[in-house]
Short mmCIF file of C-alpha atoms in Angstrom, two decimals:
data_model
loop_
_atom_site.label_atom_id
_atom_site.label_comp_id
_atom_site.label_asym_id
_atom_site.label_seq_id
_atom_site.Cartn_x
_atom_site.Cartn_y
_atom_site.Cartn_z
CA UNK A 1 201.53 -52.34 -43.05
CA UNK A 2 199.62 -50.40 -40.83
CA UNK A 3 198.75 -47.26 -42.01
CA UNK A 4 200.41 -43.78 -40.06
CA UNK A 5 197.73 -41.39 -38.87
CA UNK A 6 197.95 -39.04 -36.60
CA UNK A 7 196.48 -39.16 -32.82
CA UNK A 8 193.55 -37.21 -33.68
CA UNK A 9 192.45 -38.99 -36.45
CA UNK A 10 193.04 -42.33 -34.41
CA UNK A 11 190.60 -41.30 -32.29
CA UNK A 12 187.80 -39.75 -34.72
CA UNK A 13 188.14 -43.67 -35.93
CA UNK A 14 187.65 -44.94 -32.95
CA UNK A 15 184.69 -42.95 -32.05
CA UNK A 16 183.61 -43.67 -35.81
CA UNK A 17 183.97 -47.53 -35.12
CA UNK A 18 181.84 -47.06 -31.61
CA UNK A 19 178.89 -44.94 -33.10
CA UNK A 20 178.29 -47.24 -36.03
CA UNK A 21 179.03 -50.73 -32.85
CA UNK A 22 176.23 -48.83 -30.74
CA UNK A 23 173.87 -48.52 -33.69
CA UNK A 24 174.31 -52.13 -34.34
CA UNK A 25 173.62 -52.84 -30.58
CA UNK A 26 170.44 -50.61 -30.27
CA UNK A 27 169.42 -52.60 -33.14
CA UNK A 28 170.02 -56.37 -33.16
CA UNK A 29 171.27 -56.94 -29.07
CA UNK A 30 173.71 -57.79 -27.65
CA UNK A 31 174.08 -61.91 -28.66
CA UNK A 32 173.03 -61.42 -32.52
CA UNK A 33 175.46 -58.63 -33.13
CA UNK A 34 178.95 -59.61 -34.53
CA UNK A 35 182.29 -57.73 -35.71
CA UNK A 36 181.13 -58.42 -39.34
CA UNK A 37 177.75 -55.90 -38.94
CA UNK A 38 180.40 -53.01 -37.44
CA UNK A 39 182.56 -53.32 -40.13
CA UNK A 40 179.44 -52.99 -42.42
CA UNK A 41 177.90 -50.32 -40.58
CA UNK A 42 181.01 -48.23 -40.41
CA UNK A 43 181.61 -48.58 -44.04
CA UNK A 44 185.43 -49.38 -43.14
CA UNK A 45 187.60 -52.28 -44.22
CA UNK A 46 187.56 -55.13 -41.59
CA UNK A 47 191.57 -54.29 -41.31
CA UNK A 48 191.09 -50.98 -39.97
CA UNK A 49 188.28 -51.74 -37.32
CA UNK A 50 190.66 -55.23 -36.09
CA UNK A 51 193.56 -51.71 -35.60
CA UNK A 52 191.56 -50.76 -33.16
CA UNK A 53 189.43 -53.87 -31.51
CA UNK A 54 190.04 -57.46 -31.44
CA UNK A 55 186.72 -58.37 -30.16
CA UNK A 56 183.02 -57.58 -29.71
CA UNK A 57 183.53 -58.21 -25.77
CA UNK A 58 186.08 -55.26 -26.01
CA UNK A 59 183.86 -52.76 -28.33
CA UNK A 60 181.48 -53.22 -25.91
CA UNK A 61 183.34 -52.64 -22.71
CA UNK A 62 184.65 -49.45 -24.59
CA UNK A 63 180.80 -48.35 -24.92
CA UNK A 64 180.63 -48.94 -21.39
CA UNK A 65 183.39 -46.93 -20.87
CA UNK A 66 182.07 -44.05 -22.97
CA UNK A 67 178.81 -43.85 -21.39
CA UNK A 68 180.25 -44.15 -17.78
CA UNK A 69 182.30 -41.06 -18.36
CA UNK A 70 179.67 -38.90 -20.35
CA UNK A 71 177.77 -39.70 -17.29
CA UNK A 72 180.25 -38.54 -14.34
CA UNK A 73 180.80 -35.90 -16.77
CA UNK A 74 177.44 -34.82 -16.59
CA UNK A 75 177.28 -34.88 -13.28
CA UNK A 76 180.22 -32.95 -12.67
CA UNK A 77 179.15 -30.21 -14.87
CA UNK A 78 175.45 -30.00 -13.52
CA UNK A 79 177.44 -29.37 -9.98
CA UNK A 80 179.37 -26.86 -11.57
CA UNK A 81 176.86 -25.19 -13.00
CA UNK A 82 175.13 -23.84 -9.93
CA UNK A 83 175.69 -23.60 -6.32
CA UNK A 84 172.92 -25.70 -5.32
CA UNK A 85 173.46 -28.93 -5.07
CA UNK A 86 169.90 -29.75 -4.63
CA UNK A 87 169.45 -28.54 -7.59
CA UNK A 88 172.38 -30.23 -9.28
CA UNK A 89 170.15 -33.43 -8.49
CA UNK A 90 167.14 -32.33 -9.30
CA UNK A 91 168.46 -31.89 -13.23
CA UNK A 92 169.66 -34.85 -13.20
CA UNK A 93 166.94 -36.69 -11.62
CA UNK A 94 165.06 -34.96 -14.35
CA UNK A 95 167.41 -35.73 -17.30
CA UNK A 96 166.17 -39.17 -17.01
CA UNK A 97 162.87 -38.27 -17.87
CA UNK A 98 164.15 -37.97 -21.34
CA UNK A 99 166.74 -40.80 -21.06
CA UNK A 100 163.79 -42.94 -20.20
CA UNK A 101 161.04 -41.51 -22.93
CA UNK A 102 163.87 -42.77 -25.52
CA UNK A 103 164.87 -46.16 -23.38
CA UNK A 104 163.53 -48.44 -26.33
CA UNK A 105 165.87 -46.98 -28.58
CA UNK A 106 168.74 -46.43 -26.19
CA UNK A 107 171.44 -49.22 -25.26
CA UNK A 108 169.45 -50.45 -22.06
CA UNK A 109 168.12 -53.34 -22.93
CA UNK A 110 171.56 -54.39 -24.52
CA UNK A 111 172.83 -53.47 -21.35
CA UNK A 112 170.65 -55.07 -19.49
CA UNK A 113 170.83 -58.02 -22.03
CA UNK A 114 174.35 -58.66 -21.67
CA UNK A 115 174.31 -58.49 -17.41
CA UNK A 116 171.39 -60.66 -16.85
CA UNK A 117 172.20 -63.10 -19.81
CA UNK A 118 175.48 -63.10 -18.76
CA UNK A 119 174.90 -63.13 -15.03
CA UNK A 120 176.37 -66.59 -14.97
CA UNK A 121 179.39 -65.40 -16.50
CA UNK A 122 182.26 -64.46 -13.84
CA UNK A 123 183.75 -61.76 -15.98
CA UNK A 124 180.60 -60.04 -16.50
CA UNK A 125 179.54 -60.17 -12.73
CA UNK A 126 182.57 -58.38 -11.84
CA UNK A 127 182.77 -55.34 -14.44
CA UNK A 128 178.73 -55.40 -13.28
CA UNK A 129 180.00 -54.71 -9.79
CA UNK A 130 182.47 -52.64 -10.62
CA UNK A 131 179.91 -50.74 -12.78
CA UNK A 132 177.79 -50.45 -9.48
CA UNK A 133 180.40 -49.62 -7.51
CA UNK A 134 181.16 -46.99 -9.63
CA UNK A 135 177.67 -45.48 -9.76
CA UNK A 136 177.37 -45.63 -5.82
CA UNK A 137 180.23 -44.11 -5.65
CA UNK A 138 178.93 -40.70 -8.09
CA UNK A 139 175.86 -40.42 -5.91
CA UNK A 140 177.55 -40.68 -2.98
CA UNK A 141 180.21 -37.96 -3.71
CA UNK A 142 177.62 -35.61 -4.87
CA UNK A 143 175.94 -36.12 -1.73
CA UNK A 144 178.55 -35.42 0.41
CA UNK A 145 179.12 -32.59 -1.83
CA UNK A 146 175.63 -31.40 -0.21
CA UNK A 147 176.15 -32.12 3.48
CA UNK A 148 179.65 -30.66 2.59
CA UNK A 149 177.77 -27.45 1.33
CA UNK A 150 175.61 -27.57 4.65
CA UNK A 151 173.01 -27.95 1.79
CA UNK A 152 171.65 -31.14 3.11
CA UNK A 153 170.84 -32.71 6.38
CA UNK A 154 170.43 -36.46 6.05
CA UNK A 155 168.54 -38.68 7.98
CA UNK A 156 170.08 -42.24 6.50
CA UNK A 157 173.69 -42.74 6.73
CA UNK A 158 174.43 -40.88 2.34
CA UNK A 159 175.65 -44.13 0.61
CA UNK A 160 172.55 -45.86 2.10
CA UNK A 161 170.29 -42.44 0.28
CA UNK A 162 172.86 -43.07 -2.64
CA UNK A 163 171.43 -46.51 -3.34
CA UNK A 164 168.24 -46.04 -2.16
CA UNK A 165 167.96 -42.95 -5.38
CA UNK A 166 169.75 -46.15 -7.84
CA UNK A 167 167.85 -48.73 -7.43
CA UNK A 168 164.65 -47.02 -7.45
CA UNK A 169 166.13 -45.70 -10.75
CA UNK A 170 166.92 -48.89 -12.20
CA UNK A 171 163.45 -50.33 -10.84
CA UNK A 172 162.15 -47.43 -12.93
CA UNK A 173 163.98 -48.00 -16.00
CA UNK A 174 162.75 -52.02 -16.08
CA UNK A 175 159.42 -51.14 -15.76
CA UNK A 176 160.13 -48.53 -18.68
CA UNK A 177 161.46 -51.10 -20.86
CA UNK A 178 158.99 -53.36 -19.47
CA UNK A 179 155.43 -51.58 -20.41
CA UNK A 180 156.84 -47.98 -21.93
CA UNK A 181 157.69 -44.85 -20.16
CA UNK A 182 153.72 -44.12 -20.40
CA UNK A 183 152.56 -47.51 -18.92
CA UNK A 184 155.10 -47.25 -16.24
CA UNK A 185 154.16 -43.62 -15.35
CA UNK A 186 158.00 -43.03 -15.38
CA UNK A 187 157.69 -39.31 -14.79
CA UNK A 188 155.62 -39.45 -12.12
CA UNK A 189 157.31 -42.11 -10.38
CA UNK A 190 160.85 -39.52 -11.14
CA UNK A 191 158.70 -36.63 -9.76
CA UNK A 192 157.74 -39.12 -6.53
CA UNK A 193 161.70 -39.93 -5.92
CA UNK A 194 162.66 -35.95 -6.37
CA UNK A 195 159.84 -35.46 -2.99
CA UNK A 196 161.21 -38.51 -1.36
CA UNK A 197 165.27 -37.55 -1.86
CA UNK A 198 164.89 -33.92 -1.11
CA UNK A 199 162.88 -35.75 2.39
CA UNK A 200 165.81 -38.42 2.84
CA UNK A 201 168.32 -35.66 2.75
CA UNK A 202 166.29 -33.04 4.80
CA UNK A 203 167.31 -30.51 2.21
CA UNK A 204 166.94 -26.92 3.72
CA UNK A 205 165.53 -23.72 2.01
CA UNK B 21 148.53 -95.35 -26.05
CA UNK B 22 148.78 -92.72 -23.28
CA UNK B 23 148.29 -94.38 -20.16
CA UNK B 24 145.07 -94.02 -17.85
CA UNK B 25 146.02 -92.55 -14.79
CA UNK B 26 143.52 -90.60 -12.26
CA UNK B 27 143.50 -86.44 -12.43
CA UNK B 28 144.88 -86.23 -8.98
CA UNK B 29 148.41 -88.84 -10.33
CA UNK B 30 148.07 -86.67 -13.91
CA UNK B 31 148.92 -83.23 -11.54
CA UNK B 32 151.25 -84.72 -9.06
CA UNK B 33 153.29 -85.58 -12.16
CA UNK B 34 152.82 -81.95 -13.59
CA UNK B 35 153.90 -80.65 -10.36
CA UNK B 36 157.31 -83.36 -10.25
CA UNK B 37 157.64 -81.97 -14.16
CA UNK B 38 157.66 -78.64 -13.16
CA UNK B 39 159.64 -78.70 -10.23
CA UNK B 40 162.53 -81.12 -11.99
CA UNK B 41 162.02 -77.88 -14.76
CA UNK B 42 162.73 -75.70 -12.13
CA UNK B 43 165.63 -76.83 -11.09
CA UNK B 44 167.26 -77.03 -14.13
CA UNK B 45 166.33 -73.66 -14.96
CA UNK B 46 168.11 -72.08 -11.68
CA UNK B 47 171.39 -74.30 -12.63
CA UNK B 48 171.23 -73.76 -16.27
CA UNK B 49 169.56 -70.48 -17.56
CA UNK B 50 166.56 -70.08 -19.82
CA UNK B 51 169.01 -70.30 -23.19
CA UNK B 52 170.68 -73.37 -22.42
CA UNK B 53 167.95 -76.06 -21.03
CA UNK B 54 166.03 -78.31 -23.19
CA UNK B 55 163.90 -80.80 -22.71
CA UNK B 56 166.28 -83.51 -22.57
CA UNK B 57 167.56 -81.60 -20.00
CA UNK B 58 163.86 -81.94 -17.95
CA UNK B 59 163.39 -85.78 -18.94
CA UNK B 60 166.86 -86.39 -17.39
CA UNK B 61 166.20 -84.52 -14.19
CA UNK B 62 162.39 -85.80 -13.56
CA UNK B 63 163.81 -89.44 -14.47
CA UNK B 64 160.33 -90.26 -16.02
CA UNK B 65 160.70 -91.04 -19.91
CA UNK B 66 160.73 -88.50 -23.00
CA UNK B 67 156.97 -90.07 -23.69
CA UNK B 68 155.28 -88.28 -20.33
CA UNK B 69 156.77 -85.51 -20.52
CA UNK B 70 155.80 -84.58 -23.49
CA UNK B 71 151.95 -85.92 -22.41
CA UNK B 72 152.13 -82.40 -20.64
CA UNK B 73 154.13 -79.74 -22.32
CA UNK B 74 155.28 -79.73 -25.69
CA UNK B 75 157.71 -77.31 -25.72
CA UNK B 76 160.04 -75.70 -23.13
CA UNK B 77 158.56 -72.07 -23.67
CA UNK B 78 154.98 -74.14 -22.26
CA UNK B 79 157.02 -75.39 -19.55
CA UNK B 80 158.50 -71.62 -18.71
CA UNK B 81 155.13 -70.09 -18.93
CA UNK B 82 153.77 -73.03 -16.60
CA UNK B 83 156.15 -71.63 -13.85
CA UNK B 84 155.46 -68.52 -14.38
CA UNK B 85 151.95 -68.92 -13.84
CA UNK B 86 152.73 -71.48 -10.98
CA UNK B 87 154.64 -68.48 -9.41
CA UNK B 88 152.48 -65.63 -10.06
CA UNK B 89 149.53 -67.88 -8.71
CA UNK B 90 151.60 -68.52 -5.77
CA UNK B 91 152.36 -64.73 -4.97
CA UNK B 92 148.49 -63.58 -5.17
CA UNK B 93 147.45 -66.23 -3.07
CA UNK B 94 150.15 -65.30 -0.40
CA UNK B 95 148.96 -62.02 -0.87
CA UNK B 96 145.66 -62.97 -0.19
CA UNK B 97 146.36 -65.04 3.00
CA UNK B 98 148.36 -62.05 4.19
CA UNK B 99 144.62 -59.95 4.06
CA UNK B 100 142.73 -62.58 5.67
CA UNK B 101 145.71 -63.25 8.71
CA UNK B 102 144.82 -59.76 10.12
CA UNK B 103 142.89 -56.94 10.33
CA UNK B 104 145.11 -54.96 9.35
CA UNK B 105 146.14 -54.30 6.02
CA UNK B 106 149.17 -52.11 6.88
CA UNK B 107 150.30 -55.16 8.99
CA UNK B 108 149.76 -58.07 6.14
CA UNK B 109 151.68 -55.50 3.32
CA UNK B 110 154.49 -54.76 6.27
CA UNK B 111 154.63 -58.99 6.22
CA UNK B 112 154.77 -59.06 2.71
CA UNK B 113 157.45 -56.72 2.06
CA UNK B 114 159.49 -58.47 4.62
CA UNK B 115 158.97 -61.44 3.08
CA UNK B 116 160.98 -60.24 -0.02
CA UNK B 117 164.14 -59.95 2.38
CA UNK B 118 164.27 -63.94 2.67
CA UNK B 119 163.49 -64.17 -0.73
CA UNK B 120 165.86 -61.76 -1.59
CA UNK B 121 168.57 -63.27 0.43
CA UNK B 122 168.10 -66.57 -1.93
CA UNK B 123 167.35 -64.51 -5.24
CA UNK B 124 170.89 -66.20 -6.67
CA UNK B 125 169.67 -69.74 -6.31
CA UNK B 126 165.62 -68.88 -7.20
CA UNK B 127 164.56 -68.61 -10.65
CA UNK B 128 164.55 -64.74 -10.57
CA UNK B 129 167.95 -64.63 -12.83
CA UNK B 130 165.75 -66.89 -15.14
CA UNK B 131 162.87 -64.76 -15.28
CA UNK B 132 165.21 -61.83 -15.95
CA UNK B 133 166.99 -63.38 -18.81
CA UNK B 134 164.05 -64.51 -20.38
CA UNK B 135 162.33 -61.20 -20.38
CA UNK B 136 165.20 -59.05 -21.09
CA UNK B 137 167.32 -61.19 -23.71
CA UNK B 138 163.93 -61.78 -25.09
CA UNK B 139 163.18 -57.98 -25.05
CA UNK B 140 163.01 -58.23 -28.95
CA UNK B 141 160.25 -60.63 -28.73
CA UNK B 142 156.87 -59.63 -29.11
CA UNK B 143 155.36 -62.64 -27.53
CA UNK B 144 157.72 -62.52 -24.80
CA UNK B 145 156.78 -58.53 -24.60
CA UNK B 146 153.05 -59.23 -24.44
CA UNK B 147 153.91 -61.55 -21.29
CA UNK B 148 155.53 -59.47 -19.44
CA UNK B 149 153.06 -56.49 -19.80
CA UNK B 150 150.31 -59.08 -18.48
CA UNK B 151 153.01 -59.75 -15.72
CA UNK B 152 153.42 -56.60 -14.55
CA UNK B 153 149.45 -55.14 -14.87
CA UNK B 154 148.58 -58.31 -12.85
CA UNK B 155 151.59 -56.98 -10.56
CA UNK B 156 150.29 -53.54 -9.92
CA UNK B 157 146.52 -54.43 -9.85
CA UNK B 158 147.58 -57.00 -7.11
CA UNK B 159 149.28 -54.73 -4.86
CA UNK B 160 146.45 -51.39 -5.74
CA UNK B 161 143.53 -54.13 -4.45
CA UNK B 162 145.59 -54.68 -1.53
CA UNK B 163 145.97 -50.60 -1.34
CA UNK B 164 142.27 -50.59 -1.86
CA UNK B 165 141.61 -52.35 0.96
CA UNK B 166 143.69 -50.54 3.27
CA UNK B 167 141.35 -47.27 2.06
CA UNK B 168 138.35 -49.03 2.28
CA UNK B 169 138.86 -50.13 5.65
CA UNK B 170 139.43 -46.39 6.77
CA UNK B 171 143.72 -47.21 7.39
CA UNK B 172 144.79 -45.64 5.00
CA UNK B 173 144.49 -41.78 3.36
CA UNK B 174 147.23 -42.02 0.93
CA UNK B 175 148.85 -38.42 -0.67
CA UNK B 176 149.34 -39.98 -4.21
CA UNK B 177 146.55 -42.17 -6.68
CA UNK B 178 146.82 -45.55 -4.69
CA UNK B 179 147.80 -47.00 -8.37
CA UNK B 180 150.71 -44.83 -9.03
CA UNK B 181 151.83 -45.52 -5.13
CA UNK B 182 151.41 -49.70 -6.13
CA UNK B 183 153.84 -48.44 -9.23
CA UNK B 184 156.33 -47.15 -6.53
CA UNK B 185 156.46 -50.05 -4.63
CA UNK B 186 156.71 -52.55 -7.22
CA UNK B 187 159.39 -50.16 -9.23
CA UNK B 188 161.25 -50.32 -6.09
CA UNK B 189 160.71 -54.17 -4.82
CA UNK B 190 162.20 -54.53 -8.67
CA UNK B 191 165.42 -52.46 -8.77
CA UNK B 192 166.66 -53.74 -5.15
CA UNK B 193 165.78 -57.08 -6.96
CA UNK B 194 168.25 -55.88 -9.74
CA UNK B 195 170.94 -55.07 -7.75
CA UNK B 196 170.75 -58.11 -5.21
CA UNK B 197 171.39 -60.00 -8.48
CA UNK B 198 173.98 -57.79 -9.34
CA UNK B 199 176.50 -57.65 -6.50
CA UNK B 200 174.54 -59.78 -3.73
CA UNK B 201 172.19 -59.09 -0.34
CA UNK B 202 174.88 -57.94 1.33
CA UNK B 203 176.64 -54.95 -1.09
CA UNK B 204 173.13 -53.80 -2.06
CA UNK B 205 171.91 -53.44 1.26
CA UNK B 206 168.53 -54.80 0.25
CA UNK B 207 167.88 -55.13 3.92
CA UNK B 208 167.77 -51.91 4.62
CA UNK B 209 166.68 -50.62 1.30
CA UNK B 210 163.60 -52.73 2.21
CA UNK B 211 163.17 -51.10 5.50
CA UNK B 212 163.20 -47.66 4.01
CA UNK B 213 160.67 -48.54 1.43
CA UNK B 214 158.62 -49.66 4.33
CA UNK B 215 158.69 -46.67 5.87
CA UNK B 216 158.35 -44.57 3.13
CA UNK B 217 155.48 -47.03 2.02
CA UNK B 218 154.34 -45.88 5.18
CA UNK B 219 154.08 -42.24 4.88
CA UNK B 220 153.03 -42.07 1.01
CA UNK B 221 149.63 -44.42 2.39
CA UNK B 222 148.99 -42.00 5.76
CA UNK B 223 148.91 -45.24 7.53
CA UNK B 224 146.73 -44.50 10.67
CA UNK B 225 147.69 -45.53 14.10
#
């Protein structure tokens, strides 16, 4: 019974089921959300949406998966873009200004919802450390991408800078969602980090 | 009906509420605890309980405020151990590492859940923002202190360089919950932010 499309329409569905799952995130959380609202929001039949997902767990991990990719993607192409990799950072150090002036209407706090709710959960510990891992693991490459370059001179061992540049993100990014970007003085506390990497990593000229 | 007992019995059985609350909150989670859960666990009956908190958000914000009170006065012992104020904030940060190496079994996955599931909640909302300004203006009176006393000429608005700190202390909280102590480093994230507490305050010999 199920219907034959081809590949490339399989996955403008897919992204079509995703888009209308995030929107329904962003909106309700993580807990409150259920299959029923996606099939709403997409304005599909339940049938077609069940093709492609059995479960909320596994929309979500897929959204996971999307943003984790747009975001080594990004960072790939900001290295590409110039020979600096200083400056590779620095735009993407400053990206997150915007990421973080539109937090509130972002997936972070489902994110963040569905790690710390579910931080008794065994399952979600692991795909949170894998998750971690993963981001360590980006920084860390694009580091080494610098000392590699003879672009940067570090004084800290690079996967020690790598999480020191992470978790003062993510410290940024609760207080953001805490109190608002304003409140928080997100940009300045961004600019403060850019000083304190480029110092870390005794960037030369 | 309610039985005379003396103030000094009527807070040692607040305290034995609270800290019976407490535990079941680190075992359980915010979601899942109830009250029955606290009468079972502080073995007194359903009736005295409920002769000091009606609800289990009172008891929540009773800890909170049991904590927070806890943390300023630390603070303030800290300031009056030494004369120097670099030294007492040097103690304090260190501090966090023990905490930090316990954050799994301490209420800190609590807090987080509450705040962050409950991100959609205005009350909830309003609490936190008093959380963190009383946060910040804790650690900017210490930093006031430090520039009053002639120790320290700091390169940044002593507020925004209490924002740092406490952005920081937060996201190596975040990801000691996430993947542990150990895998974050949180040692040695700590020592880093002590040095670079260091140099943002011009500490003076």
């Amino acid at each position: 019974m199920s219907p034959k499309i081809s590949d490339e329409h399989k996955e403008l569905r897919r992204q079509q089921i995703l888009e209308a799952a995030e929107r329904v995130f962003i909106r309700k959380g993580y807990e409150p959300a259920t299959m029923k609202d996606f099939v709403e929001e997409a304005e599909m039949s339940r049938g077609w949406i069940y093709l492609y997902f059995q479960s909320k767990e596994e929309i979500f991990g897929a959204l996971m998966e999307k943003f984790d990719t747009a975001n080594a993607k990004e960072m790939n192409e900001q290295l590409e873009e110039t020979d600096s990799t200083w400056e590779a950072l620095v735009a993407l150090l400053n990206q997150q200004k915007k990421d973080l002036s539109a937090t509130a209407e972002s997936l972070s706090p489902t994110f963040y919802e569905y790690y710390l709710s579910g931080w008794r959960d065994s399952l979600r510990r692991e795909q949170l450390t894998r998750r971690f891992e993963r981001s360590i693991a980006g920084y860390t490459r694009l580091l080494q991408t610098g000392v590699d370059r003879g672009e940067f001179n570090p004084s800290l061992p690079i996967a020690l800078v790598a999480k020191i540049i992470v978790s003062q993100l993510d410290g940024i990014l609760s207080h953001t969602l805490a109190v608002g970007a304003e409140q928080a003085e997100a940009d300045r506390l961004l600019d403060a980090l850019i000083v304190y990497t480029r110092q870390l990593l005794g960037v030369s000229k």
